[in-house]
XYZ file of C-alpha atoms in Angstrom:
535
model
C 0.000 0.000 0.000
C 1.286 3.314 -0.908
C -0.281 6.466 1.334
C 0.685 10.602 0.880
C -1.067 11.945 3.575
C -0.535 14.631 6.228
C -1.756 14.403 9.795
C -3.324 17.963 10.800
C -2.235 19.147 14.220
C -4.100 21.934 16.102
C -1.043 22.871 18.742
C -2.889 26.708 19.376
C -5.681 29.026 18.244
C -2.960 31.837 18.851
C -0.254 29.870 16.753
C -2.182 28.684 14.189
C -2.343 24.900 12.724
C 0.866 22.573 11.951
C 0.656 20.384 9.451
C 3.037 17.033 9.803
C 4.063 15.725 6.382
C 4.034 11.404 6.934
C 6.743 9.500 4.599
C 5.358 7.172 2.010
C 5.030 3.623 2.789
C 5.093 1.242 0.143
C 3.123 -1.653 0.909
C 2.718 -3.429 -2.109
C 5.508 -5.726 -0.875
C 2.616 -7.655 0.650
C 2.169 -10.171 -2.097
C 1.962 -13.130 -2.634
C 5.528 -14.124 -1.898
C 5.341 -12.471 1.530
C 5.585 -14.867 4.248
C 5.190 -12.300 7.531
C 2.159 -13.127 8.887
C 2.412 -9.673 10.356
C 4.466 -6.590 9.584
C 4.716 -3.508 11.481
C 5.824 -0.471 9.935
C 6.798 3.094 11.126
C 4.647 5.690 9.009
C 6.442 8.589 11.239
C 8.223 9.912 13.904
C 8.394 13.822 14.443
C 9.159 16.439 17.284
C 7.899 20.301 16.292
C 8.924 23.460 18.125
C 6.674 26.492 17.821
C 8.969 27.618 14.968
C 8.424 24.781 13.369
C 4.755 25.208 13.608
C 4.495 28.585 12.893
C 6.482 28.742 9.910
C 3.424 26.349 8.385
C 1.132 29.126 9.573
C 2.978 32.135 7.982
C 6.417 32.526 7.053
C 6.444 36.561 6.709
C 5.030 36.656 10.487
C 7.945 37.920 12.751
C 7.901 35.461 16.519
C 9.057 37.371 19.115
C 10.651 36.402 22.669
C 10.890 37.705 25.854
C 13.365 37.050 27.996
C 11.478 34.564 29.692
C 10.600 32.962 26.608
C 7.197 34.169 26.229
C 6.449 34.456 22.522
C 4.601 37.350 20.670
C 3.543 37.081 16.726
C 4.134 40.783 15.049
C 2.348 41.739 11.917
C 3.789 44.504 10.167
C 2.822 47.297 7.389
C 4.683 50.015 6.336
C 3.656 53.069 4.095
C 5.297 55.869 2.567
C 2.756 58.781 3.165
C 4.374 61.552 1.761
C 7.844 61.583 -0.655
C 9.337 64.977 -1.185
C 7.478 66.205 -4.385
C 4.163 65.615 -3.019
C 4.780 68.485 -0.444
C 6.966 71.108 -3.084
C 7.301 70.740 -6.438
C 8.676 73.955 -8.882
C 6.968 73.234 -12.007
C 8.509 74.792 -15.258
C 7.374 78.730 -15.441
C 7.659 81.639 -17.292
C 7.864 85.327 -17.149
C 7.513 88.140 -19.644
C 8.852 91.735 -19.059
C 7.286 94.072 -22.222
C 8.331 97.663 -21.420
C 9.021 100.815 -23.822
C 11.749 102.971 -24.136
C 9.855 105.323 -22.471
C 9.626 103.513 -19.479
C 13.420 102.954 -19.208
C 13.448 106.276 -19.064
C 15.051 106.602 -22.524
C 13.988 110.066 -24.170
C 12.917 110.675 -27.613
C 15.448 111.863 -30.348
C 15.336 113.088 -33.552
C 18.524 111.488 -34.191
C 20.279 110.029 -31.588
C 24.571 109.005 -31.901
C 25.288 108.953 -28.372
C 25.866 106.268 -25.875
C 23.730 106.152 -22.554
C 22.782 103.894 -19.860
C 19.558 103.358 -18.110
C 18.369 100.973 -15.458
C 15.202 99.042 -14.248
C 14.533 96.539 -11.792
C 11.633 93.911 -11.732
C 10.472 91.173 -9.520
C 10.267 87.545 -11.143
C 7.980 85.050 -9.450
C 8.816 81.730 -8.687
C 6.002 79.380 -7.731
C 5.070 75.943 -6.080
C 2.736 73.647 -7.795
C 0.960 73.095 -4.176
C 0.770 76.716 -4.127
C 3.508 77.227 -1.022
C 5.661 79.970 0.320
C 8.879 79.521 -1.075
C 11.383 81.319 0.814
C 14.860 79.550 -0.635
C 15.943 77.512 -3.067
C 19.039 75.202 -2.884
C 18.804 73.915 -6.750
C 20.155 70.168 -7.495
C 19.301 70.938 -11.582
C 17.359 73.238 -13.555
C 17.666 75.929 -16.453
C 16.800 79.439 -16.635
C 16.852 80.740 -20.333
C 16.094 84.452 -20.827
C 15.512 86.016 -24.528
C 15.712 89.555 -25.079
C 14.035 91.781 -27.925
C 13.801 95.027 -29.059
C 12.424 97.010 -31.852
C 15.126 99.935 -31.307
C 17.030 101.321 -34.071
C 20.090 100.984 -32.281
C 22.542 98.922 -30.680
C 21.441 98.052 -27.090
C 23.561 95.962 -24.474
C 21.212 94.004 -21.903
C 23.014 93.326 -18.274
C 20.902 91.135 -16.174
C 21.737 90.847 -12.606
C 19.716 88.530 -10.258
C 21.385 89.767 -7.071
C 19.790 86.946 -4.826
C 20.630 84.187 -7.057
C 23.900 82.749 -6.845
C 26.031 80.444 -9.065
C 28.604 78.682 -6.735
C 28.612 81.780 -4.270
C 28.456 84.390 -6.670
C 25.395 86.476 -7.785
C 24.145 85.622 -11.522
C 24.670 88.087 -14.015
C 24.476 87.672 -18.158
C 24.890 90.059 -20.578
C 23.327 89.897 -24.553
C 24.602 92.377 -26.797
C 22.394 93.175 -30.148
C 24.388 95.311 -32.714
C 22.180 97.026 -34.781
C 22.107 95.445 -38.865
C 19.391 98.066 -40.194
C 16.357 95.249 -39.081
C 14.503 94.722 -36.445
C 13.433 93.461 -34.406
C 16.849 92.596 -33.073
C 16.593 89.252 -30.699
C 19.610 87.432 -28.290
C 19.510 85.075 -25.925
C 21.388 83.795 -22.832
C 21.428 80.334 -20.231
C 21.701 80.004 -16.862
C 22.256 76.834 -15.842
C 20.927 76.112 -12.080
C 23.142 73.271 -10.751
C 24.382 74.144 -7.836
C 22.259 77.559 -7.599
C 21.393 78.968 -4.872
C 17.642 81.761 -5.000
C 16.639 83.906 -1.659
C 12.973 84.302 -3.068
C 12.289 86.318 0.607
C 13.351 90.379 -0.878
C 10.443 91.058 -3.082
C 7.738 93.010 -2.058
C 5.398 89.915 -0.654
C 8.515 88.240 0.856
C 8.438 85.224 -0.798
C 8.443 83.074 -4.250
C 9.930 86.677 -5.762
C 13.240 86.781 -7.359
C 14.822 90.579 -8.059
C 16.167 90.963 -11.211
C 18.115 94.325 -12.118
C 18.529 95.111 -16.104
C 21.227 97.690 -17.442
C 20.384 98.774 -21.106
C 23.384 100.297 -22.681
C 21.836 102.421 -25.875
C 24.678 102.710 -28.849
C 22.953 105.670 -31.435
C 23.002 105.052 -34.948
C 21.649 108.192 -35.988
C 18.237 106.859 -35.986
C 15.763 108.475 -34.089
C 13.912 107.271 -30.972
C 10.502 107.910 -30.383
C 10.041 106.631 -26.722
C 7.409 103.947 -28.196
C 10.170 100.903 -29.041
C 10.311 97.895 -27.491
C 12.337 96.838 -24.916
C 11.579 93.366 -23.732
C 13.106 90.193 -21.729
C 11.359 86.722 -20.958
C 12.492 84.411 -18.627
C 11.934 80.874 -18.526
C 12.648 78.149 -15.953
C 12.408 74.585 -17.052
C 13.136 71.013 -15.399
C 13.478 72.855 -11.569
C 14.612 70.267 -9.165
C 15.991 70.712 -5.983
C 18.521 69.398 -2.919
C 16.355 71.444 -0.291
C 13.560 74.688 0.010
C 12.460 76.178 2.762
C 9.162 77.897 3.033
C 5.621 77.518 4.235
C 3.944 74.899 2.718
C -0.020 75.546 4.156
C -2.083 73.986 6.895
C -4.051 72.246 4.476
C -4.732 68.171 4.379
C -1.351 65.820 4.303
C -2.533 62.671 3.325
C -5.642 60.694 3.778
C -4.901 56.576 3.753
C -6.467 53.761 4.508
C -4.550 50.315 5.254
C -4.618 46.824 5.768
C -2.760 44.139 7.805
C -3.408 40.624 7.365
C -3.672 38.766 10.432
C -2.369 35.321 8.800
C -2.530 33.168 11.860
C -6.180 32.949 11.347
C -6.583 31.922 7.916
C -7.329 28.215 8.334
C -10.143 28.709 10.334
C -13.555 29.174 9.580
C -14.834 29.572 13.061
C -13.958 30.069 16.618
C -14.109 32.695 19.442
C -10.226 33.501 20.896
C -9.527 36.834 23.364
C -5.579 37.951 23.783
C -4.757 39.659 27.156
C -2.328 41.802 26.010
C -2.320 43.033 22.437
C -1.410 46.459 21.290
C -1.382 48.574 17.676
C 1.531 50.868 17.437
C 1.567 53.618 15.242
C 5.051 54.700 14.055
C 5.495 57.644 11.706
C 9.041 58.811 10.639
C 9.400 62.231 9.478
C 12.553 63.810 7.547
C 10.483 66.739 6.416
C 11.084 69.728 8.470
C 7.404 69.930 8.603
C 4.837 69.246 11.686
C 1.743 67.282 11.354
C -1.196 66.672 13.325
C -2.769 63.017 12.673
C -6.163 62.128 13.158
C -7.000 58.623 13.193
C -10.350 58.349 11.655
C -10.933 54.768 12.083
C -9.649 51.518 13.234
C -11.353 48.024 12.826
C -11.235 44.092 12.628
C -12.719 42.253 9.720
C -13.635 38.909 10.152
C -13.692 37.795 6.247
C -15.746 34.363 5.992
C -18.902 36.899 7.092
C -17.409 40.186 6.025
C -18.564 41.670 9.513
C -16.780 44.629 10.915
C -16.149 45.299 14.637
C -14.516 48.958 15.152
C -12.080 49.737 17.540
C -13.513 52.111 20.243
C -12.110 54.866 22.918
C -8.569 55.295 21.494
C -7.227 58.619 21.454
C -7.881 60.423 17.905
C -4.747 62.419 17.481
C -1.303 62.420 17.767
C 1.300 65.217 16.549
C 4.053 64.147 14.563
C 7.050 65.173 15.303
C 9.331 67.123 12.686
C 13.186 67.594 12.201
C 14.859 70.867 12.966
C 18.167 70.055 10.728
C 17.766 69.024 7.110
C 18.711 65.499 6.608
C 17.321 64.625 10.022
C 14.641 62.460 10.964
C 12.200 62.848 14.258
C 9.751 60.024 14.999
C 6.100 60.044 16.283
C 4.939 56.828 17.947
C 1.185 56.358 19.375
C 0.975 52.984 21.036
C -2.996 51.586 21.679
C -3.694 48.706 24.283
C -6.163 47.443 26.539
C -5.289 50.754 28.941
C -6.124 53.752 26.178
C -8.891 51.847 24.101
C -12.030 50.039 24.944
C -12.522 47.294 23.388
C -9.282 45.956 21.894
C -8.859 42.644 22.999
C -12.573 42.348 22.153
C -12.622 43.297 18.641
C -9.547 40.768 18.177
C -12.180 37.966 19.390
C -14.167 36.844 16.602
C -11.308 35.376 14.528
C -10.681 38.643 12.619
C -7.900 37.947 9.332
C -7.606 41.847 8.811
C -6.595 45.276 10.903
C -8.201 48.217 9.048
C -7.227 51.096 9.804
C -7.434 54.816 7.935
C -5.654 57.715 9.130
C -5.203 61.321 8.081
C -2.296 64.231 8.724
C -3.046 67.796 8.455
C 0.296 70.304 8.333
C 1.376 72.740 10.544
C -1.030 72.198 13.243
C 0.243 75.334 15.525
C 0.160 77.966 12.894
C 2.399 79.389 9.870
C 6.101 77.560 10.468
C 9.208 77.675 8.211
C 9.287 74.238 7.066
C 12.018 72.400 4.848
C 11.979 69.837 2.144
C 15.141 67.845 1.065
C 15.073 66.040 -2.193
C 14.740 62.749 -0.339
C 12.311 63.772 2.522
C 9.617 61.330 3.472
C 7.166 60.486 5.790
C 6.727 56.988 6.393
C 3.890 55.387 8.464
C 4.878 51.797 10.719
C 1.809 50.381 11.289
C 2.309 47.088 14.107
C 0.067 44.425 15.242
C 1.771 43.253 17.975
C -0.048 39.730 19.758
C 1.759 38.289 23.088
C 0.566 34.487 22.634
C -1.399 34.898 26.024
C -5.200 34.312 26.398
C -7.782 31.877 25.713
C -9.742 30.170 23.017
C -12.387 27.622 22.298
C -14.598 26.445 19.280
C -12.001 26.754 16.432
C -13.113 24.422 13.644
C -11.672 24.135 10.191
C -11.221 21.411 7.230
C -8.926 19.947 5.274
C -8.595 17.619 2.146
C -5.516 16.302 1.276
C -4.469 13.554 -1.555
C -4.468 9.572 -0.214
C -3.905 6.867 -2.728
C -3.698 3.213 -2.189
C -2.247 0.525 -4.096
C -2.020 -3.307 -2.646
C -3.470 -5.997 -3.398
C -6.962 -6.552 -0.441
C -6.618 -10.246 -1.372
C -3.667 -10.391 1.094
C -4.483 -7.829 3.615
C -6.246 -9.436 6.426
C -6.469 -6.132 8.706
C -4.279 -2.779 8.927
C -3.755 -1.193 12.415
C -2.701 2.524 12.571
C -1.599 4.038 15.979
C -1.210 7.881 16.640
C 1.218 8.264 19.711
C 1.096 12.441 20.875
C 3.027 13.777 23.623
C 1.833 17.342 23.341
C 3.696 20.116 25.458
C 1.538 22.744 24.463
C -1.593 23.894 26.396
C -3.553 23.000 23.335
C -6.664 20.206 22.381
C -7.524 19.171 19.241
C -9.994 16.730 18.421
C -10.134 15.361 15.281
C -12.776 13.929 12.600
C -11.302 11.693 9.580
C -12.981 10.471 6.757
C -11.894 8.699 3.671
C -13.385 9.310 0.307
C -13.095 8.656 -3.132
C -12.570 10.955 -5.879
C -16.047 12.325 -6.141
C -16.027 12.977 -2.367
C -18.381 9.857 -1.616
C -17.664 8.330 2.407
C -15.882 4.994 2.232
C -15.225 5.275 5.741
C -15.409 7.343 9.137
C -11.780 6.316 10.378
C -12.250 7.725 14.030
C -16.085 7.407 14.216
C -17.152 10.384 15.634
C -15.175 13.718 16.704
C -11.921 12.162 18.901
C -9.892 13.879 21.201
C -6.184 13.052 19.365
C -4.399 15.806 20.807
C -4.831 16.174 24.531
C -3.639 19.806 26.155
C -0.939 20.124 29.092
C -2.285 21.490 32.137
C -1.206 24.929 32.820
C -0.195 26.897 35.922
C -1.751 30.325 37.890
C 0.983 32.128 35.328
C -0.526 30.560 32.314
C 2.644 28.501 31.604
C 2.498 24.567 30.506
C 3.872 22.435 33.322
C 4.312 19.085 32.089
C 3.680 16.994 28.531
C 0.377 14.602 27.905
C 0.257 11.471 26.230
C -2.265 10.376 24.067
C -2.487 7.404 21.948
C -5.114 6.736 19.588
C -5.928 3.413 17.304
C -7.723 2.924 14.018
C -8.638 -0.879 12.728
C -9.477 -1.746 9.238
C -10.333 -4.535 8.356
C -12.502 -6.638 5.504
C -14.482 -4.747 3.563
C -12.838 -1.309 5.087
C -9.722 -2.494 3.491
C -11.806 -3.252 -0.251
C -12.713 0.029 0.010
C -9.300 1.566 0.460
C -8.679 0.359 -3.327
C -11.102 3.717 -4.239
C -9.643 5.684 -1.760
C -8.666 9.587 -3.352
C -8.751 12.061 -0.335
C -8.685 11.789 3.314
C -10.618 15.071 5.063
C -9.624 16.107 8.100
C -12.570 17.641 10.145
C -10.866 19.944 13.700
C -12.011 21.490 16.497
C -9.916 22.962 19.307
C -9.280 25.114 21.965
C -6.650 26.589 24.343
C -6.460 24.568 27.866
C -10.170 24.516 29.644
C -10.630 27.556 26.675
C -14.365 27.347 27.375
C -13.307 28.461 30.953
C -11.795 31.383 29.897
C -8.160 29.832 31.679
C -5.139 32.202 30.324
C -2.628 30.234 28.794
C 0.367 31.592 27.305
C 3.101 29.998 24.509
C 6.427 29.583 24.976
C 9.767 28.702 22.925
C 10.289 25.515 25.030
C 6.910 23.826 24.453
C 7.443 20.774 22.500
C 5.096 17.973 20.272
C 6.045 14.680 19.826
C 4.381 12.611 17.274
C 4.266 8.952 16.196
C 2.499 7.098 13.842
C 2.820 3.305 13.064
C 0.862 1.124 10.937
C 0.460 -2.705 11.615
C -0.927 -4.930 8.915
C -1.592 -8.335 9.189
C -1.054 -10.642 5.678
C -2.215 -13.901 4.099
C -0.011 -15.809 3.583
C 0.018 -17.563 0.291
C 2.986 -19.891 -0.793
C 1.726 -20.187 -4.680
């Protein structure tokens, strides 16, 4: 006979469900030139820590210890809210300066041959795309091109000075020269490029997002006249603006809005059951490198319990929390709101009903205290840690699920008078399973009830007043097959595995708690019992 089966242990509600894989067995050495009346065969022998049985739970869950050894399962979800260009962004922008003669204070001439100088001064506005107050710029990249044109007769000289913009320390100035060739209009054109730039947008006449820029216009006569009308213009245009850090006032206005999950994988073979932990706790974890302060509001929190879709929301926690901000670019600060059974009212309650997701949506509002000067670096973030943390104490009962796994036979009944298997447990953990197995063929029809009703094959160690297991307890269990039990093995496809369990006296609400020293033991043996045939 020939079996691939897996024996289904249910070690904790809080730990989840282990899963034994049992060797093949080949028993179609039973033939007929067999001459053991009997032969007894070991199907498996296995010992499982709680690593061993959570890492068939979930392998992404991280176990925690204590230094006593008291374990804790963390679930963890992390979020970037906010990334630099979602609080400042310079988009590409443009400015146009159209003036006359006149207004540089030029004169009219009948016919001019001199060679003059006259000044003006302008503000150019620099904008956010959030609509912030920038106050500084420290550029990583960007270009500023500015075009000049005139519809003078003459030659004219443009000087451009930005006096708060710097290029490696010193203040930007380019100068176009147009000689006059008898047409006009006469056009030049000039590039600044920003790497490494440096813009004090604070001397305007609003204080911020203004950049001064001072033109010189150096007239050259050709004998033409001037009537005061020409043209006299310069555009400026800033394209692909990035930068290393700005500092301004970025609003009071909404952050972020998010809502988040966590799965709680422990739970997701069962389809029922009621467990309560004594000591869980959500931490909220935000780590800001934005020199920007926050106020969150935690609009909701909840449990979803996903075979019903019900919802059970968490109650009485506190509903804000300020996050903290750096002082010094390139710094972080961290915020951290912890929630237990002490600051919310129903925690361990809405953990209860076998819930296999945290929900939770939270929102961030800036500058809570008022109009700040706040920073962005190129890489500034704000990331929310959301934890699930669960201390394996507390108490379960009425956890039921199913499984179907693959079980194919292939001997010969003629010569199989009986098979015996034993299941030998010595179970360490304050755990009881019991245990409904039926075989079936491949269109799910009974053959046979192995255990007869709902057995007790996993029997839970006692516990102390601490909630610790204090010894191991043996259970041995014994299936017989035999006749037409074994005919029907021939058909045999899946085995189902039918569980219910619960913590230590679960139903009397007794705290247990898990530890990295609890053991299982397992055997399982298989006797069967031949004809003997000679021929």
């Amino acid at each position: 006979m020939k079996t691939n089966h897996r024996i289904l242990l249910t070690l904790t509600i809080m730990i989840g469900i282990g899963m034994v894989a049992c060797k093949k067995v080949d028993l179609s050495k039973i033939s007929s030139e067999a001459w053991n009346p009997s032969l007894a065969v070991p199907l498996a022998i296995g010992e499982f820590g709680v690593y061993d049985i959570l890492a068939k739970t979930d392998t992404s869950d991280l176990i925690v210890i204590d230094g006593q050894g008291a374990l804790a399962l963390v679930y963890h979800s992390e979020k970037v809210l906010l990334n630099a260009s979602d609080v400042a962004t310079i988009p590409d922008q443009n400015a146009n300066f159209n003036q006359s003669a006149a207004s540089y204070g030029i004169p009219p001439f009948p016919s001019y041959n001199g060679t003059q100088t006259f000044n003006y001064s302008d503000v150019l506005s620099v904008n956010s795309s959030g609509g912030g107050e920038l106050y500084d710029v420290d550029f990583k990249s960007g270009v500023m091109t500015i075009n000049t044109s005139t519809t003078m007769l003459h030659s004219v000289k443009y000087v451009l000075t930005f006096p708060d913009l710097t290029e490696n320390g010193t203040v930007v100035t380019r100068t176009i020269d147009l000689v006059y060739s008898g047409t006009v209009p006469q056009t030049g054109s000039a590039t600044i490029n920003l790497n490494n730039g440096f813009a004090d947008l604070t001397n305007g006449p609003n204080g911020y997002n203004e950049l001064n820029v001072n033109v010189s216009l150096q007239v050259t006569g050709s004998g033409a006249p001037i009537s005061g009308i020409e043209s006299v213009d310069f555009n400026v245009n800033l394209q692909n603006l990035d930068f290393d850090l700005v500092h301004g006032y970025f609003g009071g206005g909404s952050l972020f809005n998010v809502l988040d999950t966590v799965d709680i994988k422990l739970f997701n073979n069962f389809t029922s059951g009621t467990v309560q932990f004594t000591n869980p706790s959500i931490e909220f974890k935000f780590v800001n490198s934005f020199g920007l302060p926050a106020q969150l509001g935690i609009n909701s929190i909840k449990t979803k319990e996903t075979n019903s879709g019900t919802e059970y929301p968490l109650t009485g926690y506190p509903s804000t929390l300020p996050i903290n901000a750096p002082t010094t670019p390139g710094q972080s600060a961290n915020s951290t709101l912890t929630l237990n059974t002490s600051n919310t009212s129903n925690l361990n309650t809405v953990l209860t009903p076998t819930p296999k997701k945290l929900i939770y949506n939270v929102s961030g509002a800036a500058n809570p205290a008022g109009p700040a000067i706040n920073f962005v670096k190129d890489d500034s973030e704000l990331r929310l840690e959301g934890t699930l943390n669960l201390p394996l104490e507390g108490f379960g009962s009425g956890f039921m699920f199913s499984d179907t796994v693959d079980a194919t036979v292939d001997f010969d009944p003629e010569f199989v008078e009986s098979v015996l298997l034993r299941l030998n447990t010595v179970n360490g953990f304050p755990v009881e399973a019991n245990v409904k197995v039926l075989l079936v063929d491949q269109n799910y029809v009974l053959l046979k009830d192995l255990t007869g009703s709902n057995q007790q094959i996993i029997a839970a160690a006692p516990v102390n007043s601490a909630g610790k297991a204090t010894t191991t307890v043996q259970k041995i269990n014994d299936y017989q097959l035999t006749g037409a039990d074994i005919l029907a093995l021939k058909d045999m496809k899946y085995i189902i595995f039918e569980v219910t369990s619960q913590t230590f006296e679960g139903n009397l609400s007794t705290i247990v708690k898990m530890y990295d020293d609890y053991k299982f033991k397992v055997r399982v043996g298989m006797q069967v019992k031949a004809t003997v045939n000679f021929n």
